[in-house]
JSON list of C-alpha atoms in Angstrom, two decimals:
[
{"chain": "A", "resi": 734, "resn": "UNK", "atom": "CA", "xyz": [0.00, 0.00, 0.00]},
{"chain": "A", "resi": 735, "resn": "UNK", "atom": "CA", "xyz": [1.93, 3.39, -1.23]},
{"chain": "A", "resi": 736, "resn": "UNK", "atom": "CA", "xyz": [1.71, 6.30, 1.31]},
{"chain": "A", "resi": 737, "resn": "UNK", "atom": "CA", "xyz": [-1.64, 8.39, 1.01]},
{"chain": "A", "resi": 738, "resn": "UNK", "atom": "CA", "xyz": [-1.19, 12.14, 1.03]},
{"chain": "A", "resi": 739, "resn": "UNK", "atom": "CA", "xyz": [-4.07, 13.14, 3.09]},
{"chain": "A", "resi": 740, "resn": "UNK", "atom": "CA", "xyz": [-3.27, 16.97, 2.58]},
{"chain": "A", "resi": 741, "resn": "UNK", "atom": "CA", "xyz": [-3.83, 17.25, -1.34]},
{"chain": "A", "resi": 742, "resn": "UNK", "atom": "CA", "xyz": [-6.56, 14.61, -0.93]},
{"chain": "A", "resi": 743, "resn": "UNK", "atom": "CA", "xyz": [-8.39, 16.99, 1.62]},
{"chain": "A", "resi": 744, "resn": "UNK", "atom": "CA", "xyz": [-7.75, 20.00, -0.67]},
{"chain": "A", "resi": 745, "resn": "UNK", "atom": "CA", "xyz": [-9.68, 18.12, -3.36]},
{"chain": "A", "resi": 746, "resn": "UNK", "atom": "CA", "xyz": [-12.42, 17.15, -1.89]},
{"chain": "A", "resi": 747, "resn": "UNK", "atom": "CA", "xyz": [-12.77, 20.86, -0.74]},
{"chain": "A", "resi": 748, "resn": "UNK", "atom": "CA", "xyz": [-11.83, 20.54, 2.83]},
{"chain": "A", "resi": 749, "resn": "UNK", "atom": "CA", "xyz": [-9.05, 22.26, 4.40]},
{"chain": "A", "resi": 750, "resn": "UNK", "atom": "CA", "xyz": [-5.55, 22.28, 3.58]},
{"chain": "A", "resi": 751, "resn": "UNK", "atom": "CA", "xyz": [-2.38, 21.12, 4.68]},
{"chain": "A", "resi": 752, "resn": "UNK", "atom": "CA", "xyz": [-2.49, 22.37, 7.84]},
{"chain": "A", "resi": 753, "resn": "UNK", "atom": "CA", "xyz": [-5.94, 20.41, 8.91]},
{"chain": "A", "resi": 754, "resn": "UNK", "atom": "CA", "xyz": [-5.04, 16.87, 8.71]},
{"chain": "A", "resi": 755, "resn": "UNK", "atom": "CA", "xyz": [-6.81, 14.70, 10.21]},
{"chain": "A", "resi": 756, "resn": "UNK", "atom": "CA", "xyz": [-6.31, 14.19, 14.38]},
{"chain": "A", "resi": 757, "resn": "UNK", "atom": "CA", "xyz": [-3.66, 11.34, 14.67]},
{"chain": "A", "resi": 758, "resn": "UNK", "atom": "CA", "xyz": [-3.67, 9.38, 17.24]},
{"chain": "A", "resi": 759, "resn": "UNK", "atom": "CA", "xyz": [-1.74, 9.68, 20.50]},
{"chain": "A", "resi": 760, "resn": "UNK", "atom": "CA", "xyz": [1.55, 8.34, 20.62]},
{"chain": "A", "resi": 761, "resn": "UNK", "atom": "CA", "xyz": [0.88, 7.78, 16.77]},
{"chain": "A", "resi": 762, "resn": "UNK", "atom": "CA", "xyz": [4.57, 7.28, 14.75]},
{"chain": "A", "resi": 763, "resn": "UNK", "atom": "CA", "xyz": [4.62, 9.88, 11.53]},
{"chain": "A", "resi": 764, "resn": "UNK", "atom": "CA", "xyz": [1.23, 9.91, 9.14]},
{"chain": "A", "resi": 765, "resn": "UNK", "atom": "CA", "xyz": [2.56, 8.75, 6.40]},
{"chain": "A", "resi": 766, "resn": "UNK", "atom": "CA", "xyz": [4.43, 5.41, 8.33]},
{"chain": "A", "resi": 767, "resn": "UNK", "atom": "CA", "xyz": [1.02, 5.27, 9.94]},
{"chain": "A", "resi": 768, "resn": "UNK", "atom": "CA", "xyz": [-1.02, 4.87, 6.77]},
{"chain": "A", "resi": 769, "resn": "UNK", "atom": "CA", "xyz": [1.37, 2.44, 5.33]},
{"chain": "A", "resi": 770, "resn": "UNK", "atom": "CA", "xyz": [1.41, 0.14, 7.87]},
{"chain": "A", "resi": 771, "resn": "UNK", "atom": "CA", "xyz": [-1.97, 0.53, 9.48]},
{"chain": "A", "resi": 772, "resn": "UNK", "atom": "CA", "xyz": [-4.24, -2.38, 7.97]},
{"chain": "A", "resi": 773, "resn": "UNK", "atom": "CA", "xyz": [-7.79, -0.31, 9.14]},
{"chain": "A", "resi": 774, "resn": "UNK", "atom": "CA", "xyz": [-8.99, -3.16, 11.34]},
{"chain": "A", "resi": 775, "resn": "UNK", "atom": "CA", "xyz": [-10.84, -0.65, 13.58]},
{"chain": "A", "resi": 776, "resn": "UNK", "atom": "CA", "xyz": [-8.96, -2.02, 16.77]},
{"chain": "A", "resi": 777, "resn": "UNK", "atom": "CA", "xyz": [-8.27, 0.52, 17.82]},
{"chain": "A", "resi": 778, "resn": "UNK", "atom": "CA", "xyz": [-12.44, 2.23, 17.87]},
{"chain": "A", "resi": 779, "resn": "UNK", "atom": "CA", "xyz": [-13.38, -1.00, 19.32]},
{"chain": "A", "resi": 780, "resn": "UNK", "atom": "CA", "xyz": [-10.44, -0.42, 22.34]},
{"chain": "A", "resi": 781, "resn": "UNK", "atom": "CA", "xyz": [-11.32, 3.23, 22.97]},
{"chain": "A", "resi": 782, "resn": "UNK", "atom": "CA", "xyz": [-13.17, 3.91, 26.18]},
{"chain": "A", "resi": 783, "resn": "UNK", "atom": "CA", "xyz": [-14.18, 7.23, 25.61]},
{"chain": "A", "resi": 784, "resn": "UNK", "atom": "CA", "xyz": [-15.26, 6.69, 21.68]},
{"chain": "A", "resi": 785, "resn": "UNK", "atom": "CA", "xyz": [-13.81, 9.41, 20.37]},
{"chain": "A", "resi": 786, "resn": "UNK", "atom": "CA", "xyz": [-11.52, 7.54, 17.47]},
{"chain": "A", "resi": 787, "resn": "UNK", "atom": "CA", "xyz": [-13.52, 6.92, 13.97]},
{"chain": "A", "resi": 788, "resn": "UNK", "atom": "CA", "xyz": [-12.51, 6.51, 10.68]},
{"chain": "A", "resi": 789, "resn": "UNK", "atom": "CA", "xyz": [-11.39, 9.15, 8.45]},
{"chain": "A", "resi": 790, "resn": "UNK", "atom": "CA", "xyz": [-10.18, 9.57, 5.13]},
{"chain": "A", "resi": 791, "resn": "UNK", "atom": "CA", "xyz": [-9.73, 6.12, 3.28]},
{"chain": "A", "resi": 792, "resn": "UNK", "atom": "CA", "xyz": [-10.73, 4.36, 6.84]},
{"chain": "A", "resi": 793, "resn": "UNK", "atom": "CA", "xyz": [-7.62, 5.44, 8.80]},
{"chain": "A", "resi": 794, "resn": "UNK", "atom": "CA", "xyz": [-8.08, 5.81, 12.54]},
{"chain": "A", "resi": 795, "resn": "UNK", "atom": "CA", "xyz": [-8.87, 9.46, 13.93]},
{"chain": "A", "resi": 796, "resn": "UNK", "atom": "CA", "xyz": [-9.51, 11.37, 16.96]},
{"chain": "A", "resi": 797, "resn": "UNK", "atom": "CA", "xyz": [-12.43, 13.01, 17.04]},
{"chain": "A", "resi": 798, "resn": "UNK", "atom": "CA", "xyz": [-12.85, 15.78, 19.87]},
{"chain": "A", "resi": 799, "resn": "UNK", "atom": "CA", "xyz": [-15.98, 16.92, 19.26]},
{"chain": "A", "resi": 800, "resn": "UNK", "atom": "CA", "xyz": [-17.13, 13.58, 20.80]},
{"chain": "A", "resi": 801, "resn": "UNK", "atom": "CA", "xyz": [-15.29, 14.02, 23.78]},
{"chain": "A", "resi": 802, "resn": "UNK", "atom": "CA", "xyz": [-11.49, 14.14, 24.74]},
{"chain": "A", "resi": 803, "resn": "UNK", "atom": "CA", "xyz": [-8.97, 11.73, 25.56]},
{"chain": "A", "resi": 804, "resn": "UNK", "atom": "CA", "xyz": [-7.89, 10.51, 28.54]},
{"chain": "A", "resi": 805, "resn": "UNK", "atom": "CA", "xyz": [-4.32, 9.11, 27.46]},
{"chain": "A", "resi": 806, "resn": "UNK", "atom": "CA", "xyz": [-5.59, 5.55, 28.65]},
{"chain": "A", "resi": 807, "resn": "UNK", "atom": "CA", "xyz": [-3.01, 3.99, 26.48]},
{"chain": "A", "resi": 808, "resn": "UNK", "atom": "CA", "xyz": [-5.42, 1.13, 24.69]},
{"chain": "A", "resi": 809, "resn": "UNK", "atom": "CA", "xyz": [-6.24, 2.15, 21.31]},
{"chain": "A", "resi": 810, "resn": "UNK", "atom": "CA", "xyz": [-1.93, 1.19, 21.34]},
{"chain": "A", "resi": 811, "resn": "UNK", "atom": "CA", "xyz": [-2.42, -1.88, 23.30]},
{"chain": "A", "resi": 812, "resn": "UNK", "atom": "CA", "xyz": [-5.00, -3.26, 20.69]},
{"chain": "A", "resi": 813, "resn": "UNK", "atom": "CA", "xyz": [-2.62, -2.30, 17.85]},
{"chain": "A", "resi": 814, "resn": "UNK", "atom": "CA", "xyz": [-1.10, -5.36, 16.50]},
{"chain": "A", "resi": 815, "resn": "UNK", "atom": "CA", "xyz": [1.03, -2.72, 13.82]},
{"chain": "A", "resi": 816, "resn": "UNK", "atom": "CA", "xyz": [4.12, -1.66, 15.36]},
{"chain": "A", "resi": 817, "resn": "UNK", "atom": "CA", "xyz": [2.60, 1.77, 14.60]},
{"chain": "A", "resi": 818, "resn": "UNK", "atom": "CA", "xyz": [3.30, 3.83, 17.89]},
{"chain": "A", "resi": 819, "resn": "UNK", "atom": "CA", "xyz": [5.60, 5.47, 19.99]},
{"chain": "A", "resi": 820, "resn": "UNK", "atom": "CA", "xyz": [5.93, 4.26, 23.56]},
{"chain": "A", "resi": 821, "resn": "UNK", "atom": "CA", "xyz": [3.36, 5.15, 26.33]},
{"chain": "A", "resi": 822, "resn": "UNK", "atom": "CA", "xyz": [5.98, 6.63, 28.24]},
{"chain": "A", "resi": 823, "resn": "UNK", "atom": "CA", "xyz": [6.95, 9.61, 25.23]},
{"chain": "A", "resi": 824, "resn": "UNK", "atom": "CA", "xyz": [4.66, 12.34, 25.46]},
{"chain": "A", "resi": 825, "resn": "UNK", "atom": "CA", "xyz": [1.11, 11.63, 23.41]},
{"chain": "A", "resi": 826, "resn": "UNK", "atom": "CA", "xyz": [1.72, 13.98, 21.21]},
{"chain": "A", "resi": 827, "resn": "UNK", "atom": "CA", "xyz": [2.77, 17.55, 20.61]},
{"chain": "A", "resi": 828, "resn": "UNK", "atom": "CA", "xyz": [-0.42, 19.56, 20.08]},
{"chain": "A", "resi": 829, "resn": "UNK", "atom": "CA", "xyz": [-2.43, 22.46, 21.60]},
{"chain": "A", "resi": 830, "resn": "UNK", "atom": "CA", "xyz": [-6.02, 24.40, 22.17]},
{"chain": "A", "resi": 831, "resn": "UNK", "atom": "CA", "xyz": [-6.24, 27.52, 19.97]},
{"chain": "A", "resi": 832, "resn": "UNK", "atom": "CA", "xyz": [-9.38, 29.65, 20.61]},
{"chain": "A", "resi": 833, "resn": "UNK", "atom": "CA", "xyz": [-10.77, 31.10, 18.28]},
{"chain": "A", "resi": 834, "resn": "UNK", "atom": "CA", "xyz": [-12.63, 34.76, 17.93]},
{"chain": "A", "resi": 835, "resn": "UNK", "atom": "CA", "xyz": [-16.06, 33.63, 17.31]},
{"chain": "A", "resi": 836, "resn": "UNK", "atom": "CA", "xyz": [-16.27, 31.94, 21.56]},
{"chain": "A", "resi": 837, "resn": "UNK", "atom": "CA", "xyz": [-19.46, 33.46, 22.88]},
{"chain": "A", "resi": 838, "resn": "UNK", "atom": "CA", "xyz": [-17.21, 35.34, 25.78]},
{"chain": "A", "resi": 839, "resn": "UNK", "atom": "CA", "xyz": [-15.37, 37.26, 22.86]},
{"chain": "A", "resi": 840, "resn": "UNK", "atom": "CA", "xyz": [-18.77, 38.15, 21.78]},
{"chain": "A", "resi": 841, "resn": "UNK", "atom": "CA", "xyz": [-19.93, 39.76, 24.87]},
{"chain": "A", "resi": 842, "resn": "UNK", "atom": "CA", "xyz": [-21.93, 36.21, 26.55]},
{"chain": "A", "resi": 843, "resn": "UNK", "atom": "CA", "xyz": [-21.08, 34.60, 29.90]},
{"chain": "A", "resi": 844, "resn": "UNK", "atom": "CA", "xyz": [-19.30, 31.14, 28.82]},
{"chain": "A", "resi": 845, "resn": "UNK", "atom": "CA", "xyz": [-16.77, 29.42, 30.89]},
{"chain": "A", "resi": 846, "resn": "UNK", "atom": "CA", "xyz": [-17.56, 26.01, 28.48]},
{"chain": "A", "resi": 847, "resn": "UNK", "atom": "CA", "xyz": [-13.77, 25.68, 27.76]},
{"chain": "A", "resi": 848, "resn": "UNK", "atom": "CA", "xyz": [-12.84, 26.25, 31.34]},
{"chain": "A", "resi": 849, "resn": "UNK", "atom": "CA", "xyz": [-15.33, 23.64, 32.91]},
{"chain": "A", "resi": 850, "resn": "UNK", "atom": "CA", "xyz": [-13.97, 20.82, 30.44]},
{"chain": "A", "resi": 851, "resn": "UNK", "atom": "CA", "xyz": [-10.20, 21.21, 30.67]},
{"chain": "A", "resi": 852, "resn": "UNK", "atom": "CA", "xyz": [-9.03, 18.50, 32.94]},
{"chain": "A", "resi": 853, "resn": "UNK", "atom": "CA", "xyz": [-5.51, 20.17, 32.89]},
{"chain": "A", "resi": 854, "resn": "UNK", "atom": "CA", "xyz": [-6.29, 23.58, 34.27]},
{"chain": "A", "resi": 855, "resn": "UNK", "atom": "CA", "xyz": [-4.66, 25.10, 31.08]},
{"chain": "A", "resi": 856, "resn": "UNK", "atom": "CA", "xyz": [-8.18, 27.47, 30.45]},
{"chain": "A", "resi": 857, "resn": "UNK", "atom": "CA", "xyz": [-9.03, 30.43, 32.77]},
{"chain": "A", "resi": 858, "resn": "UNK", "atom": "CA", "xyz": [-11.17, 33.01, 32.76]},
{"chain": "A", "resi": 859, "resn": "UNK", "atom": "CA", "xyz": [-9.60, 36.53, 33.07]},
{"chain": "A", "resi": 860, "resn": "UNK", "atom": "CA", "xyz": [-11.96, 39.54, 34.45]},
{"chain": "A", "resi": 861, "resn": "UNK", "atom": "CA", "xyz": [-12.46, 42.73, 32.15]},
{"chain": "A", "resi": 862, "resn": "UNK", "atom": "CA", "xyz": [-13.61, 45.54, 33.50]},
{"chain": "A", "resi": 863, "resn": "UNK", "atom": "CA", "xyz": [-16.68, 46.50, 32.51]},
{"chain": "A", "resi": 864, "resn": "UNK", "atom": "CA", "xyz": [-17.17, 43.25, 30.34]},
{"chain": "A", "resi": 865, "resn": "UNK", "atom": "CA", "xyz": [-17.22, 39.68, 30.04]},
{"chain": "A", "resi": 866, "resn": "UNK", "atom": "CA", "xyz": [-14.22, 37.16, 31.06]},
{"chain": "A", "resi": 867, "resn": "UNK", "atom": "CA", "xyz": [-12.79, 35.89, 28.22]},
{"chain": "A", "resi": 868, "resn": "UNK", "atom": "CA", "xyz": [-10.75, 32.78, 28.25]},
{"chain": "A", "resi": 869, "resn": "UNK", "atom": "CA", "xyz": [-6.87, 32.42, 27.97]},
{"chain": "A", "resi": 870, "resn": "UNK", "atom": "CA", "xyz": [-4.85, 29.40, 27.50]},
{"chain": "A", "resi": 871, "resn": "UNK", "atom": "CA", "xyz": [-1.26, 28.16, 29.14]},
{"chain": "A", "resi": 872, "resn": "UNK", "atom": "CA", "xyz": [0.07, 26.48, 26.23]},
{"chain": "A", "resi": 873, "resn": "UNK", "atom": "CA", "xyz": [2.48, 25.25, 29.05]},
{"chain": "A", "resi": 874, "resn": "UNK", "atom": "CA", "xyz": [-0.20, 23.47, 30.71]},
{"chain": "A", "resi": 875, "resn": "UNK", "atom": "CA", "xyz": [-2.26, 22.22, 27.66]},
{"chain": "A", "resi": 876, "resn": "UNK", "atom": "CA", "xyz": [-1.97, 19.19, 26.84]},
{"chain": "A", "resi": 877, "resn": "UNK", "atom": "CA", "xyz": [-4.15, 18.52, 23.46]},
{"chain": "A", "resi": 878, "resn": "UNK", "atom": "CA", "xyz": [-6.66, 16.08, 25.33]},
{"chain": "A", "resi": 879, "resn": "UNK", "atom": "CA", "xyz": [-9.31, 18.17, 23.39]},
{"chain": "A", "resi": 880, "resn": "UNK", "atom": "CA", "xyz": [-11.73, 18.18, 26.57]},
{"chain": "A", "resi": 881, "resn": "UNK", "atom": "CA", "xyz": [-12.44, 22.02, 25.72]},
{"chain": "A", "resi": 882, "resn": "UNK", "atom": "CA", "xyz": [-13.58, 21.03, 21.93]},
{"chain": "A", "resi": 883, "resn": "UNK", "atom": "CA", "xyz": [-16.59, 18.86, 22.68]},
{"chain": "A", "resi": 884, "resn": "UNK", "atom": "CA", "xyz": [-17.50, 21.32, 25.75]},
{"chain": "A", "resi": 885, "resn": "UNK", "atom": "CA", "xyz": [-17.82, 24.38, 23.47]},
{"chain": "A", "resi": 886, "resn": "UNK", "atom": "CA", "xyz": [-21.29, 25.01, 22.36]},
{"chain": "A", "resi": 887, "resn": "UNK", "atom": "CA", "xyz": [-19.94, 26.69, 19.31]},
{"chain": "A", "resi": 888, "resn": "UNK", "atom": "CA", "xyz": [-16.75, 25.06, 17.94]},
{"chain": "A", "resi": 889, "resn": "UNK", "atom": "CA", "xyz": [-15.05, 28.08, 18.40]},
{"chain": "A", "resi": 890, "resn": "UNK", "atom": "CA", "xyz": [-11.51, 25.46, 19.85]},
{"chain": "A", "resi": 891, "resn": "UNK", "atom": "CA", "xyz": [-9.85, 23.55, 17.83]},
{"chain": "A", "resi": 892, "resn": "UNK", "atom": "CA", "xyz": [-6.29, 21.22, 18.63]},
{"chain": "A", "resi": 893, "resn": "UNK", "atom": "CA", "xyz": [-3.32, 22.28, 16.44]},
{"chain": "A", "resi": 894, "resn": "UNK", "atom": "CA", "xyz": [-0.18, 20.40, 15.69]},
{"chain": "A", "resi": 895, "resn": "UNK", "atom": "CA", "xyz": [3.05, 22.04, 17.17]},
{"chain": "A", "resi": 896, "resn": "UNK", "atom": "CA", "xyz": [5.36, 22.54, 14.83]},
{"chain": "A", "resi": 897, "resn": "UNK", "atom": "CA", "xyz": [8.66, 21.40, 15.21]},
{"chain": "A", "resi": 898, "resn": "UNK", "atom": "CA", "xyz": [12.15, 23.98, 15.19]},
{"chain": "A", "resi": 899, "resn": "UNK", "atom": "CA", "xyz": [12.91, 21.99, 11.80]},
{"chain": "A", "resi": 900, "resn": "UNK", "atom": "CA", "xyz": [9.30, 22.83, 10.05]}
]
């Protein structure tokens, strides 16, 4: 099975570019080793406790956060047979919240959403004067679980891929 480029395959179905692949999965070795090894068994859905891995593009595994986040359980790897994953012990994966302008708080309506489903703290709530608290994130802190995506009401968060130094 040659390597699939996801990127230009998104672009023509009209979806977004290069930058919006699909959400790997944690501990997840490079996308294109992934999709040449990974046989699409679904294993890895079945092992997931908190359902939030479907298939995507050609029937590759995915994390999706609007369904919830994850909670770094470690057995969508343990049901891999594929040697397609980085040990537990590395960090999941290098990835952050961004929030975007359309959140209802930007827009002038009490939401602390965000706040209420980040596990990690990394979301707070900073008062204005004479306005609403509007959220700010500790990229420090965050750690991509995507808690805050599937507690915003308006899918104004999404989880972005770090780029390396060498990008």
């Amino acid at each position: 099975m040659g390597t699939l480029d996801l990127s230009r395959r998104r672009w023509l179905k009209g979806g977004p570019g290069a930058d919006r692949l699909t959400q790997s999965l944690p501990w997840a070795v490079d996308r294109a080793l992934f999709s040449d090894g990974c046989s699409r068994c679904g294993d890895c859905l079945k092992a997931c406790p908190e359902h939030i891995i479907t298939h995507a593009d050609g029937g590759f595994p995915a994390v999706d956060f609007t369904l919830g986040e994850c909670t770094f359980c470690g057995d969508c790897v343990r049901a891999c047979s594929e040697p397609l994953f980085n040990p537990t012990t590395e960090t999941p994966w290098r990835q952050h919240a961004v929030l975007k302008n359309t959140c209802l708080a930007h827009r002038g309506v009490h939401c602390r959403s965000c706040e209420d489903g980040c596990g990690p703290a990394a979301i707070r709530f900073r008062p204005r004067l004479g306005g609403v608290s509007v959220p700010e994130l500790n990229r420090e802190v965050c750690n991509g679980c995507g808690g805050c995506v599937a507690a915003c009401p308006v899918g104004a968060i999404e989880i972005v891929k770090e780029r390396s130094k060498h990008e």
